[in-house]
Tab-separated table of C-alpha atoms in Angstrom:
chain	number	residue	atom	x	y	z
A	1	MET	CA	0.000	0.000	0.000
A	2	ARG	CA	0.979	3.659	-0.147
A	3	ALA	CA	2.172	5.615	2.855
A	4	ALA	CA	4.096	8.813	3.549
A	5	VAL	CA	7.324	8.065	5.435
A	6	LEU	CA	9.836	10.260	7.236
A	7	HIS	CA	13.168	8.446	7.211
A	8	GLU	CA	15.049	10.611	9.732
A	9	ILE	CA	14.035	13.179	12.336
A	10	GLY	CA	14.789	16.649	11.004
A	11	GLN	CA	13.923	15.979	7.378
A	12	ASP	CA	11.270	18.355	6.054
A	13	LYS	CA	9.951	16.198	3.208
A	14	LEU	CA	8.011	12.950	3.325
A	15	ASP	CA	8.681	10.085	0.940
A	16	ILE	CA	5.533	8.664	-0.675
A	17	LEU	CA	6.171	4.914	-0.961
A	18	ASP	CA	4.040	2.102	-2.342
A	19	ASP	CA	5.794	-0.865	-0.718
A	20	VAL	CA	4.623	-0.326	2.861
A	21	GLU	CA	2.699	-2.981	4.784
A	22	ALA	CA	0.563	-2.420	7.898
A	23	VAL	CA	1.635	-5.008	10.481
A	24	GLY	CA	0.687	-6.231	13.941
A	25	PHE	CA	-2.823	-7.496	13.295
A	26	GLY	CA	-4.087	-10.063	15.794
A	27	PRO	CA	-6.231	-10.397	18.927
A	28	GLY	CA	-7.427	-7.062	20.240
A	29	LYS	CA	-6.438	-5.267	17.026
A	30	VAL	CA	-8.299	-3.750	14.083
A	31	ARG	CA	-7.284	-2.976	10.524
A	32	ILE	CA	-8.604	0.372	9.251
A	33	ARG	CA	-8.851	1.658	5.698
A	34	VAL	CA	-7.996	5.338	6.169
A	35	ARG	CA	-10.253	7.631	4.145
A	36	ALA	CA	-9.302	11.067	5.434
A	37	THR	CA	-6.682	12.496	7.750
A	38	GLY	CA	-5.972	15.989	8.978
A	39	LEU	CA	-2.567	17.619	8.928
A	40	CYS	CA	-1.928	18.746	12.501
A	41	HIS	CA	0.961	20.922	13.662
A	42	SER	CA	1.955	18.086	15.981
A	43	ASP	CA	2.913	16.135	12.852
A	44	LEU	CA	5.448	18.851	12.048
A	45	SER	CA	6.635	18.852	15.650
A	46	ALA	CA	7.260	15.103	15.503
A	47	MET	CA	9.088	15.469	12.188
A	48	ASN	CA	11.445	18.148	13.500
A	49	GLY	CA	12.050	16.506	16.863
A	50	VAL	CA	10.092	18.867	19.119
A	51	LEU	CA	7.848	15.951	20.088
A	52	PRO	CA	9.612	12.629	20.770
A	53	GLN	CA	8.961	10.053	18.075
A	54	PRO	CA	11.125	7.129	16.905
A	55	ALA	CA	12.003	7.053	13.206
A	56	PRO	CA	11.505	6.063	10.480
A	57	PHE	CA	7.815	6.712	10.929
A	58	VAL	CA	4.539	7.404	9.169
A	59	PRO	CA	3.144	10.712	10.483
A	60	GLY	CA	-0.528	11.384	11.039
A	61	HIS	CA	-2.742	10.816	14.069
A	62	GLU	CA	-5.931	12.693	13.135
A	63	GLY	CA	-7.758	10.253	10.886
A	64	ALA	CA	-10.989	8.484	10.050
A	65	GLY	CA	-11.928	5.518	7.912
A	66	GLU	CA	-13.701	2.195	7.891
A	67	ILE	CA	-12.974	-1.117	9.559
A	68	LEU	CA	-11.566	-3.789	7.236
A	69	GLU	CA	-10.878	-6.529	9.765
A	70	VAL	CA	-11.176	-7.148	13.496
A	71	GLY	CA	-9.094	-9.472	15.653
A	72	ASP	CA	-10.279	-11.931	18.258
A	73	GLY	CA	-11.905	-10.350	21.262
A	74	VAL	CA	-13.042	-7.205	19.448
A	75	SER	CA	-16.787	-6.731	19.683
A	76	HIS	CA	-17.505	-2.982	19.605
A	77	VAL	CA	-16.790	-2.639	15.869
A	78	LYS	CA	-17.152	-4.876	12.815
A	79	PRO	CA	-15.979	-4.738	9.188
A	80	GLY	CA	-17.631	-1.866	7.352
A	81	ASP	CA	-18.096	0.339	10.423
A	82	ARG	CA	-17.039	3.967	10.138
A	83	VAL	CA	-14.580	5.008	12.836
A	84	VAL	CA	-12.478	7.914	13.998
A	85	VAL	CA	-8.904	7.112	15.028
A	86	CYS	CA	-8.218	7.977	18.667
A	87	TRP	CA	-4.463	8.332	19.171
A	88	LEU	CA	-4.821	8.303	22.972
A	89	PRO	CA	-7.159	5.452	23.892
A	90	ALA	CA	-8.069	4.899	27.524
A	91	CYS	CA	-7.280	1.515	29.070
A	92	GLY	CA	-9.966	1.910	31.735
A	93	VAL	CA	-7.956	0.265	34.509
A	94	CYS	CA	-4.947	2.510	35.249
A	95	PRO	CA	-5.044	5.011	38.149
A	96	ALA	CA	-5.715	7.948	35.801
A	97	CYS	CA	-8.654	6.180	34.170
A	98	LYS	CA	-10.095	5.149	37.533
A	99	ARG	CA	-9.958	8.798	38.622
A	100	GLY	CA	-11.891	9.790	35.513
A	101	GLN	CA	-8.881	11.489	33.910
A	102	THR	CA	-8.823	9.256	30.854
A	103	GLU	CA	-6.937	11.882	28.826
A	104	LEU	CA	-3.928	11.146	31.054
A	105	CYS	CA	-3.894	7.403	30.359
A	106	LEU	CA	-0.456	6.290	29.184
A	107	ALA	CA	-1.538	3.053	27.511
A	108	GLY	CA	-1.520	4.624	24.072
A	109	PHE	CA	2.002	5.953	24.525
A	110	MET	CA	3.237	2.487	25.398
A	111	ASN	CA	2.144	1.310	21.951
A	112	ALA	CA	4.089	4.097	20.242
A	113	GLY	CA	7.304	2.102	20.631
A	114	THR	CA	6.038	-0.835	18.583
A	115	PRO	CA	6.329	-0.601	14.772
A	116	ASN	CA	3.003	-0.332	12.924
A	117	PHE	CA	4.434	-0.787	9.442
A	118	ARG	CA	7.094	-2.645	7.505
A	119	ARG	CA	8.747	-2.359	4.127
A	120	PRO	CA	11.607	-4.335	2.537
A	121	GLY	CA	14.090	-2.014	4.222
A	122	GLY	CA	12.848	-2.696	7.741
A	123	ASP	CA	10.293	-1.699	10.376
A	124	ILE	CA	8.509	1.648	10.420
A	125	PHE	CA	6.725	3.259	13.373
A	126	GLY	CA	3.398	5.061	13.290
A	127	MET	CA	3.107	8.471	14.894
A	128	ALA	CA	1.702	8.169	18.416
A	129	GLY	CA	1.089	4.486	17.742
A	130	THR	CA	-1.146	5.232	14.743
A	131	GLY	CA	0.233	6.699	11.488
A	132	THR	CA	-2.715	7.867	9.412
A	133	PHE	CA	-0.740	9.125	6.402
A	134	ALA	CA	-1.248	5.651	4.968
A	135	GLU	CA	-3.959	3.778	3.119
A	136	GLU	CA	-4.305	1.265	5.954
A	137	VAL	CA	-3.267	1.111	9.584
A	138	VAL	CA	-3.402	-1.592	12.256
A	139	VAL	CA	-4.090	-0.264	15.755
A	140	ASP	CA	-5.388	-1.419	19.120
A	141	ALA	CA	-9.154	-1.801	19.059
A	142	GLY	CA	-9.506	1.048	21.543
A	143	CYS	CA	-8.149	3.433	18.928
A	144	ALA	CA	-11.158	2.752	16.683
A	145	VAL	CA	-14.144	4.776	17.878
A	146	PRO	CA	-17.406	4.183	15.984
A	147	ILE	CA	-19.096	7.218	14.441
A	148	PRO	CA	-22.600	7.637	13.001
A	149	ASP	CA	-23.022	7.214	9.249
A	150	ASP	CA	-23.982	10.870	8.769
A	151	VAL	CA	-20.553	12.134	9.905
A	152	PRO	CA	-18.315	12.609	6.843
A	153	PHE	CA	-14.811	11.201	7.048
A	154	ASP	CA	-13.187	14.633	6.776
A	155	ILE	CA	-15.233	15.990	9.684
A	156	ALA	CA	-14.574	12.859	11.733
A	157	ALA	CA	-10.834	13.203	11.163
A	158	LEU	CA	-10.848	16.706	12.682
A	159	ILE	CA	-12.716	15.416	15.721
A	160	GLY	CA	-9.899	12.900	16.225
A	161	CYS	CA	-7.524	15.568	17.519
A	162	GLY	CA	-7.606	19.291	16.752
A	163	VAL	CA	-11.258	20.072	17.356
A	164	THR	CA	-11.450	17.902	20.485
A	165	THR	CA	-8.304	19.576	21.830
A	166	GLY	CA	-9.428	23.162	21.197
A	167	LEU	CA	-13.066	22.824	22.187
A	168	GLY	CA	-12.144	20.815	25.252
A	169	ALA	CA	-9.638	23.409	26.416
A	170	ALA	CA	-12.441	25.974	26.625
A	171	LEU	CA	-15.280	23.697	27.752
A	172	ASN	CA	-13.498	21.209	30.002
A	173	THR	CA	-10.201	22.656	31.204
A	174	ALA	CA	-11.037	26.345	31.543
A	175	ASP	CA	-14.834	26.061	31.849
A	176	VAL	CA	-15.039	29.595	30.444
A	177	GLN	CA	-17.697	31.623	32.223
A	178	ALA	CA	-20.400	33.585	30.432
A	179	GLY	CA	-19.623	37.280	30.078
A	180	SER	CA	-15.875	36.804	30.495
A	181	SER	CA	-12.975	38.123	28.431
A	182	VAL	CA	-10.799	35.687	26.490
A	183	ALA	CA	-7.622	35.872	24.428
A	184	VAL	CA	-6.420	33.023	22.208
A	185	ILE	CA	-2.772	33.126	21.158
A	186	GLY	CA	-2.263	31.011	18.046
A	187	CYS	CA	-5.195	30.657	15.658
A	188	GLY	CA	-4.626	27.531	13.609
A	189	GLY	CA	-7.171	24.722	13.674
A	190	VAL	CA	-6.832	24.134	17.427
A	191	GLY	CA	-6.918	27.827	18.313
A	192	ILE	CA	-9.997	28.403	16.154
A	193	SER	CA	-11.660	25.484	17.957
A	194	ALA	CA	-10.824	27.107	21.306
A	195	ILE	CA	-12.429	30.306	20.026
A	196	GLN	CA	-15.570	28.377	19.110
A	197	GLY	CA	-15.573	26.797	22.552
A	198	ALA	CA	-15.299	30.185	24.268
A	199	ARG	CA	-18.166	31.479	22.107
A	200	LEU	CA	-20.296	28.468	23.052
A	201	GLN	CA	-19.659	29.223	26.727
A	202	GLY	CA	-20.863	32.809	26.313
A	203	ALA	CA	-17.613	34.769	26.513
A	204	ALA	CA	-18.327	38.466	25.930
A	205	GLU	CA	-14.984	39.347	24.346
A	206	ILE	CA	-12.750	36.936	22.424
A	207	VAL	CA	-9.500	38.354	21.083
A	208	ALA	CA	-7.684	36.244	18.490
A	209	VAL	CA	-3.915	36.730	18.345
A	210	ASP	CA	-1.878	35.515	15.375
A	211	PRO	CA	0.881	36.939	13.156
A	212	VAL	CA	-0.810	35.658	9.965
A	213	LEU	CA	-3.486	37.967	8.538
A	214	SER	CA	-5.528	35.183	6.940
A	215	ARG	CA	-5.799	33.389	10.281
A	216	ARG	CA	-6.896	36.567	12.019
A	217	GLU	CA	-9.565	37.090	9.379
A	218	ALA	CA	-10.725	33.490	9.793
A	219	ALA	CA	-10.909	33.862	13.568
A	220	LEU	CA	-13.462	36.635	13.214
A	221	LYS	CA	-15.697	34.335	11.185
A	222	PHE	CA	-15.576	31.673	13.890
A	223	GLY	CA	-16.548	33.866	16.820
A	224	ALA	CA	-13.667	36.170	17.772
A	225	THR	CA	-14.824	39.700	18.534
A	226	ARG	CA	-11.531	41.189	17.405
A	227	ALA	CA	-8.300	39.874	15.911
A	228	VAL	CA	-4.846	41.355	16.388
A	229	SER	CA	-1.216	40.650	15.604
A	230	PRO	CA	1.105	39.847	18.524
A	231	ASP	CA	2.419	43.430	18.433
A	232	GLU	CA	-1.124	44.710	18.912
A	233	LEU	CA	-1.984	42.494	21.882
A	234	ALA	CA	-0.947	45.041	24.514
A	235	ASP	CA	-3.278	47.633	23.003
A	236	ALA	CA	-6.106	45.095	22.847
A	237	LYS	CA	-5.543	44.245	26.511
A	238	GLN	CA	-5.847	47.940	27.360
A	239	GLN	CA	-8.929	48.504	25.231
A	240	VAL	CA	-10.834	45.360	26.258
A	241	THR	CA	-9.879	45.053	29.923
A	242	GLY	CA	-8.687	48.518	30.885
A	243	GLY	CA	-5.188	47.095	31.233
A	244	GLU	CA	-6.172	44.592	33.918
A	245	GLY	CA	-5.748	41.515	31.731
A	246	PHE	CA	-8.062	38.872	30.343
A	247	ASP	CA	-10.062	36.444	32.442
A	248	TYR	CA	-8.806	33.544	30.291
A	249	VAL	CA	-5.811	33.337	27.971
A	250	PHE	CA	-5.197	30.257	25.828
A	251	GLU	CA	-1.651	29.545	24.634
A	252	VAL	CA	-2.009	27.400	21.513
A	253	VAL	CA	1.521	27.671	20.096
A	254	GLY	CA	3.658	25.535	22.395
A	255	ARG	CA	6.558	27.915	23.042
A	256	SER	CA	7.823	29.407	26.264
A	257	ALA	CA	7.880	32.916	24.777
A	258	THR	CA	4.183	32.854	23.928
A	259	ALA	CA	3.398	31.127	27.235
A	260	ARG	CA	5.116	33.993	29.028
A	261	THR	CA	3.066	36.458	26.992
A	262	ALA	CA	-0.071	34.526	27.875
A	263	TYR	CA	0.779	34.671	31.571
A	264	ASP	CA	1.460	38.406	31.427
A	265	THR	CA	-1.792	39.006	29.532
A	266	THR	CA	-3.902	37.143	32.117
A	267	ARG	CA	-5.432	39.253	34.876
A	268	ARG	CA	-4.577	38.632	38.509
A	269	GLY	CA	-6.714	35.712	39.615
A	270	GLY	CA	-7.404	34.786	36.011
A	271	THR	CA	-6.688	31.580	34.142
A	272	MET	CA	-3.960	30.771	31.648
A	273	VAL	CA	-4.565	27.565	29.672
A	274	VAL	CA	-1.596	25.818	28.051
A	275	VAL	CA	-2.823	23.988	24.947
A	276	GLY	CA	0.218	24.011	22.649
A	277	ALA	CA	2.570	21.007	22.695
A	278	GLY	CA	6.132	22.235	23.124
A	279	ALA	CA	9.659	20.910	23.420
A	280	MET	CA	11.055	19.295	26.554
A	281	ASP	CA	14.041	21.678	26.601
A	282	ASP	CA	11.958	24.865	26.210
A	283	ASN	CA	11.542	26.106	29.768
A	284	LEU	CA	9.018	28.682	30.979
A	285	GLN	CA	10.421	30.997	33.653
A	286	LEU	CA	8.209	32.389	36.396
A	287	ASN	CA	9.392	33.861	39.655
A	288	MET	CA	8.073	32.671	42.972
A	289	PHE	CA	6.759	36.086	44.003
A	290	GLU	CA	4.514	36.541	40.976
A	291	LEU	CA	3.166	33.015	41.339
A	292	PHE	CA	2.136	33.820	44.902
A	293	PHE	CA	1.097	37.446	44.479
A	294	ASP	CA	-0.878	37.248	41.216
A	295	GLU	CA	-2.735	34.040	42.058
A	296	LYS	CA	-3.131	33.211	38.384
A	297	ARG	CA	-4.228	29.677	37.623
A	298	ILE	CA	-2.031	27.839	35.119
A	299	LEU	CA	-3.988	24.949	33.621
A	300	PRO	CA	-2.361	22.618	31.083
A	301	SER	CA	-4.888	20.975	28.781
A	302	MET	CA	-4.064	17.511	27.428
A	303	TYR	CA	-6.260	16.438	24.511
A	304	GLY	CA	-9.054	18.731	25.629
A	305	GLY	CA	-8.763	17.907	29.308
A	306	GLY	CA	-11.709	15.525	29.541
A	307	ASP	CA	-13.061	12.110	28.675
A	308	VAL	CA	-12.205	11.757	25.004
A	309	LEU	CA	-15.136	9.556	23.991
A	310	ARG	CA	-17.671	11.853	25.613
A	311	SER	CA	-15.947	14.804	23.964
A	312	TYR	CA	-16.309	13.151	20.555
A	313	GLU	CA	-20.032	12.621	21.161
A	314	ARG	CA	-20.509	16.199	22.340
A	315	THR	CA	-18.709	17.602	19.313
A	316	ILE	CA	-20.846	15.565	16.925
A	317	ALA	CA	-24.001	16.779	18.688
A	318	LEU	CA	-22.860	20.409	18.496
A	319	TRP	CA	-21.932	19.993	14.827
A	320	ARG	CA	-25.318	18.467	13.976
A	321	ALA	CA	-27.057	21.349	15.750
A	322	GLY	CA	-25.034	23.915	13.814
A	323	ARG	CA	-23.414	25.236	16.994
A	324	VAL	CA	-19.854	24.634	15.779
A	325	ASP	CA	-18.473	24.955	12.259
A	326	LEU	CA	-16.159	22.065	11.420
A	327	ALA	CA	-16.330	22.086	7.637
A	328	GLY	CA	-15.108	25.685	7.623
A	329	LEU	CA	-11.884	24.644	9.344
A	330	ILE	CA	-10.840	22.682	6.256
A	331	THR	CA	-9.220	25.282	4.025
A	332	HIS	CA	-7.244	22.899	1.797
A	333	ARG	CA	-7.821	19.407	0.414
A	334	VAL	CA	-5.054	17.339	-1.152
A	335	PRO	CA	-4.409	13.719	-2.091
A	336	LEU	CA	-1.629	11.830	-0.309
A	337	SER	CA	0.702	12.731	-3.174
A	338	GLY	CA	0.314	16.421	-2.276
A	339	ILE	CA	1.361	16.059	1.348
A	340	ASN	CA	4.677	17.909	1.012
A	341	GLU	CA	3.012	20.990	-0.480
A	342	ALA	CA	0.512	20.847	2.378
A	343	LEU	CA	3.364	20.741	4.882
A	344	ASP	CA	4.840	23.884	3.333
A	345	GLN	CA	1.471	25.632	3.634
A	346	MET	CA	1.274	24.723	7.302
A	347	ARG	CA	4.789	26.038	7.927
A	348	THR	CA	3.826	29.415	6.461
A	349	GLY	CA	0.530	29.498	8.354
A	350	THR	CA	-1.640	29.769	5.242
A	351	ALA	CA	-3.853	26.787	6.123
A	352	LEU	CA	-6.135	26.234	9.127
A	353	ARG	CA	-6.544	22.519	8.505
A	354	THR	CA	-5.598	20.502	5.447
A	355	CYS	CA	-7.601	17.370	4.766
A	356	ILE	CA	-5.623	14.614	3.103
A	357	GLU	CA	-8.021	12.426	1.168
A	358	ILE	CA	-6.660	8.883	0.897
């Protein structure tokens, strides 16, 4: 089958190969025919080494498709079922799962060290234990979440990561209060989803912050009340909050510099939500006095900060009701052969979400 492969960490181009085989099928596993996958910034971060990922590997973790085959012991799906790929399945028995914090389950990460693919040259890993930039993938059954037939594959793919992460940050992690002021730093697909979540919660002011004009313009269409460049954020803080700072600030970039800006832009007693996935050697510096004196809450948000399966169901319900716009997030569509051009578009910030149709 065809798959897009990164041979070494640090390379910026993927190699489209047609001699790749999905491996590992057996009890407790499913084989999925991937129909659509989103290009997430985390894919770039894994390619350049910001996020740890063994290589060679097939990127992609935000996908949807249909079940081709199920292994022994799998009863919740059958061949022909439409599914979204969950890159962080909950085991249900670990301490985090028993506490109800299924987004912190490490079972999925344990699978990331086992190759998902093979070609004549050797084994190939799948990103985060999945690898959806391929025509087929074999994953643990828990990674295959059934979806209703009326949910298109491209919409389902977005629900698999970016939308769940952004909406959940506003609805679950921050629990944005009606009438509050919000700033979102970084307005790609995840940031736009956080904006939609803040709008759903009734935020009075939502300021979108991004250096790319097209993203700022898009943010206004999705619910932001104003959109500014990073250089204009200080003025927006003054105009919207009288200089006090925002009730909630979402950092959706994954860098210490923007996290520091987010902290400084949050009012005393307000909430800063860390959504962006950053590097392990990029350290955020805060002094002990400001932590004590400002009493700002710093809330990291992992995969939307809530039960992933319930979040999927909620997002589908909101989409059906017309309360969130998911189709509008897809600004580019390409076949698998166009993946490298799509990567370049993401690097320049000209795409919110690219759907790769496989």
